[in-house]
Amino acid sequence: MSNARRHGSTVNGANAAGPTNTTGVSTPGGASIPASSGVPLQPSTADDATTTLIRNTLIPTSSIQKPLEATLPALTSFPDIDKELYAFIALILRQFVQGWYTSIADDDVADRAFVYEVVHIIAHVTRSLEERLRKAELEMLLLDDVPLVLDAHLRDFRLARQKVGTAYAAGKSFEEMFHALQPHPALRPPKRGNDMAEQQADQGPPSPDDVERKFLVVLSKGILAVLLPSEDLGSATERTLLRSLLADVVLWKTIDKLSEPFMLHEIISKVIEKSLKNDDLAADIEPEVLLSQPAMDASPKPTKIMDAVRSFTSSFMSFCSLLQAGIVFLVSFARSTRSAEHTLGKAPNSPQFSLLTIALFPTAARLLNLPARQPWLMSTIELLALPLVSLPPGSLIDRLLSHFFHKYIMTSQFACSVLALSRQTLFPNNGPMAEPRIYPDDAEKGAILKRVYGNILRVVPMRVRKQVLGDDALQGLEELLSPFENKFANKHLLYFLFDMVIVKVLPELALKTPEELKVWRLGEEEGAAATT
């Protein structure tokens, strides 16, 4: 692969990356491990905390002057993304692998060789994933497919909430109602007190956690059957180790943590706070205080006829100037796009159909509950958008949206920000993947919720706050975040999103079982031997 650019290594094969050292040790896969100095690296001014974590865990004997990309295998085509992934791998191996492997390894050399080999296997998997992601239509995946899943979650959550306690529910809990609307094989609604006692007495079907773990094990088998190199797929030891890491550590713990409502609230707060200036975050302000602040940027209400006429004239002239500037921009953009297409041909990332018809916009409206609060507004927007789908202005808007998407979303900087935020959430301060704090009580959850309310109010301009959140802004905020207040419903959302991404990136999993994929990769005889 072209992105295996550093030190020309192949995963699990000869010539694997590693510094040349005559006193080093070769791993079973051929990777050369430098001799140990016996002293792990300590933080210094030359390395930040993340780099020091990676060096101490993955390459403790490497020279501190050597860059990471000269010692570790390339995970992707982007060095900045590789660094974040290195940190994730280091944290997972440090907490869930090195502890038990060190107790059974003969010496430090074997321990380092094992870590080095695991990193090379993971590098093969990540490079295969990157190649598949390049072939997938990420633009439509993020702008259309993901919003469709979110839209179904919003619709079914509000419907289940309305039916609970009515004759239609027939005594079922919210979780049972929601699961009936969105059944997923990995999840079962939690049992209530009497049902749980009967299940324990009768030793009936397995608990919801057992069902979820078994689903993740089967899914992990399928993922590894597609992505692992053939020589590693045939090793039962490697398959078992990687399957346990993927199912029990990465997927199980990540989905369980991200499904907590307070975790979602904190993620929203962190994203908003990162986008705001430091001056806007100088102090935490209660949502009630933000709502009571006067609209300083709002235009004063005219008290006389002449003032009203003057205000209308000024607004109309401003609108005409803005419209003129927009037309000039669209015309120049169309000319430049047509000229570029004539010279270079159609861009490979250009949308195949109108971006004005994607699910992102109606999903955003449903999230704000606009169809229920302002149905006339939604009907007007849909009516005005119809001509843009087929007329020339629509194609210009499509190109403009696609341009901004690839400029601001499909970048390595954005991916690094997401990875860094995820790492800080799952492993606070590069510490163990335990509870980031003592599980918050109701008072602490209320404080986290107030914080996210305040941050959302900071980014919603006062001019449009009534249109976006309704007459009562606090009630609008509650309605905005209420579809994510139930952990069981959040798990449904995460699993459906994960299933959709997996099928898009690894379509083989939708056609064959993990065992069939293994036989297909290894052949009938080797596959049967690997299974046994």
mmCIF file of N, CA, C and O in Angstrom, residues 10 23 53 66 71-72 82 108 135 144 149 154 174 188 219 223 228 261 285 287 311 455 475 492 504 521 526:
data_model
loop_
_atom_site.group_PDB
_atom_site.id
_atom_site.type_symbol
_atom_site.label_atom_id
_atom_site.label_comp_id
_atom_site.label_asym_id
_atom_site.label_seq_id
_atom_site.Cartn_x
_atom_site.Cartn_y
_atom_site.Cartn_z
ATOM 1 N N THR A 10 6.231 -4.122 6.123
ATOM 2 C CA THR A 10 4.961 -4.808 5.980
ATOM 3 C C THR A 10 4.608 -5.417 7.310
ATOM 4 O O THR A 10 5.472 -5.813 8.087
ATOM 5 N N THR A 23 22.377 -5.548 18.771
ATOM 6 C CA THR A 23 22.091 -6.292 20.003
ATOM 7 C C THR A 23 20.607 -6.448 20.236
ATOM 8 O O THR A 23 20.177 -6.811 21.312
ATOM 9 N N LEU A 53 3.897 9.297 26.798
ATOM 10 C CA LEU A 53 3.085 8.103 27.002
ATOM 11 C C LEU A 53 3.360 7.076 25.916
ATOM 12 O O LEU A 53 3.536 5.878 26.199
ATOM 13 N N LYS A 66 14.727 10.380 18.199
ATOM 14 C CA LYS A 66 14.097 9.836 17.009
ATOM 15 C C LYS A 66 12.610 10.172 17.006
ATOM 16 O O LYS A 66 11.923 9.970 18.005
ATOM 17 N N THR A 71 10.187 5.139 14.063
ATOM 18 C CA THR A 71 10.319 3.945 14.892
ATOM 19 C C THR A 71 9.092 3.048 14.837
ATOM 20 O O THR A 71 9.215 1.828 14.860
ATOM 21 N N LEU A 72 7.909 3.655 14.771
ATOM 22 C CA LEU A 72 6.668 2.902 14.769
ATOM 23 C C LEU A 72 6.118 2.790 13.352
ATOM 24 O O LEU A 72 6.366 3.661 12.510
ATOM 25 N N ASP A 82 -1.893 9.558 13.203
ATOM 26 C CA ASP A 82 -1.150 8.423 13.760
ATOM 27 C C ASP A 82 -0.796 8.648 15.220
ATOM 28 O O ASP A 82 -0.878 7.729 16.042
ATOM 29 N N ASP A 108 11.913 -8.841 30.001
ATOM 30 C CA ASP A 108 11.463 -7.603 29.386
ATOM 31 C C ASP A 108 11.559 -7.653 27.867
ATOM 32 O O ASP A 108 10.777 -7.005 27.164
ATOM 33 N N LYS A 135 -12.679 4.477 -0.303
ATOM 34 C CA LYS A 135 -13.605 4.023 -1.340
ATOM 35 C C LYS A 135 -15.063 4.272 -0.964
ATOM 36 O O LYS A 135 -15.930 4.278 -1.835
ATOM 37 N N ASP A 144 -26.177 12.078 5.113
ATOM 38 C CA ASP A 144 -27.481 11.501 4.800
ATOM 39 C C ASP A 144 -27.780 10.262 5.632
ATOM 40 O O ASP A 144 -28.826 10.171 6.278
ATOM 41 N N VAL A 149 -30.548 7.711 10.638
ATOM 42 C CA VAL A 149 -30.604 6.918 11.865
ATOM 43 C C VAL A 149 -30.989 7.797 13.050
ATOM 44 O O VAL A 149 -31.809 7.406 13.897
ATOM 45 N N LEU A 154 -35.090 9.967 17.056
ATOM 46 C CA LEU A 154 -35.888 11.072 17.590
ATOM 47 C C LEU A 154 -37.374 10.768 17.480
ATOM 48 O O LEU A 154 -38.140 10.988 18.431
ATOM 49 N N PHE A 174 -41.025 2.280 29.457
ATOM 50 C CA PHE A 174 -40.540 3.044 28.303
ATOM 51 C C PHE A 174 -39.527 2.227 27.524
ATOM 52 O O PHE A 174 -39.534 2.220 26.278
ATOM 53 N N ARG A 188 -31.650 -6.070 24.952
ATOM 54 C CA ARG A 188 -32.927 -6.486 25.504
ATOM 55 C C ARG A 188 -33.316 -5.487 26.572
ATOM 56 O O ARG A 188 -32.464 -5.020 27.318
ATOM 57 N N LEU A 219 -19.556 -10.021 16.364
ATOM 58 C CA LEU A 219 -19.217 -8.918 15.472
ATOM 59 C C LEU A 219 -17.706 -8.745 15.365
ATOM 60 O O LEU A 219 -17.169 -8.510 14.264
ATOM 61 N N ILE A 223 -15.237 -8.776 12.015
ATOM 62 C CA ILE A 223 -14.339 -7.674 11.658
ATOM 63 C C ILE A 223 -12.913 -8.181 11.477
ATOM 64 O O ILE A 223 -12.224 -7.833 10.508
ATOM 65 N N LEU A 228 -7.815 -8.844 9.302
ATOM 66 C CA LEU A 228 -6.530 -9.427 9.694
ATOM 67 C C LEU A 228 -5.814 -10.029 8.491
ATOM 68 O O LEU A 228 -6.462 -10.581 7.587
ATOM 69 N N PRO A 261 -26.226 9.451 29.592
ATOM 70 C CA PRO A 261 -26.667 10.805 29.225
ATOM 71 C C PRO A 261 -25.708 11.898 29.688
ATOM 72 O O PRO A 261 -25.438 12.851 28.944
ATOM 73 N N ILE A 285 -22.016 30.845 33.736
ATOM 74 C CA ILE A 285 -23.201 31.669 33.932
ATOM 75 C C ILE A 285 -24.417 30.764 33.892
ATOM 76 O O ILE A 285 -24.539 29.900 33.023
ATOM 77 N N PRO A 287 -28.065 29.415 33.119
ATOM 78 C CA PRO A 287 -28.921 29.643 31.950
ATOM 79 C C PRO A 287 -29.948 30.735 32.171
ATOM 80 O O PRO A 287 -30.264 31.491 31.252
ATOM 81 N N SER A 311 -36.809 52.223 9.428
ATOM 82 C CA SER A 311 -36.273 50.902 9.759
ATOM 83 C C SER A 311 -36.523 49.912 8.632
ATOM 84 O O SER A 311 -35.640 49.114 8.276
ATOM 85 N N ASN A 455 -23.992 26.569 27.742
ATOM 86 C CA ASN A 455 -23.118 26.583 26.571
ATOM 87 C C ASN A 455 -23.921 26.660 25.273
ATOM 88 O O ASN A 455 -23.511 27.336 24.318
ATOM 89 N N GLN A 475 -37.476 25.492 28.211
ATOM 90 C CA GLN A 475 -38.284 24.357 27.802
ATOM 91 C C GLN A 475 -37.817 23.825 26.451
ATOM 92 O O GLN A 475 -37.804 22.612 26.207
ATOM 93 N N HIS A 492 -29.322 1.970 21.754
ATOM 94 C CA HIS A 492 -29.922 1.646 20.458
ATOM 95 C C HIS A 492 -29.345 2.545 19.365
ATOM 96 O O HIS A 492 -28.983 2.071 18.277
ATOM 97 N N LYS A 504 -21.224 -0.293 5.620
ATOM 98 C CA LYS A 504 -20.709 0.563 4.546
ATOM 99 C C LYS A 504 -19.234 0.296 4.301
ATOM 100 O O LYS A 504 -18.784 0.264 3.144
ATOM 101 N N ARG A 521 -11.284 -16.728 3.467
ATOM 102 C CA ARG A 521 -9.940 -16.131 3.491
ATOM 103 C C ARG A 521 -8.838 -17.180 3.502
ATOM 104 O O ARG A 521 -7.806 -17.038 2.842
ATOM 105 N N GLU A 526 -7.604 -25.003 5.808
ATOM 106 C CA GLU A 526 -6.995 -24.154 6.839
ATOM 107 C C GLU A 526 -8.066 -23.513 7.703
ATOM 108 O O GLU A 526 -7.890 -23.336 8.910
#
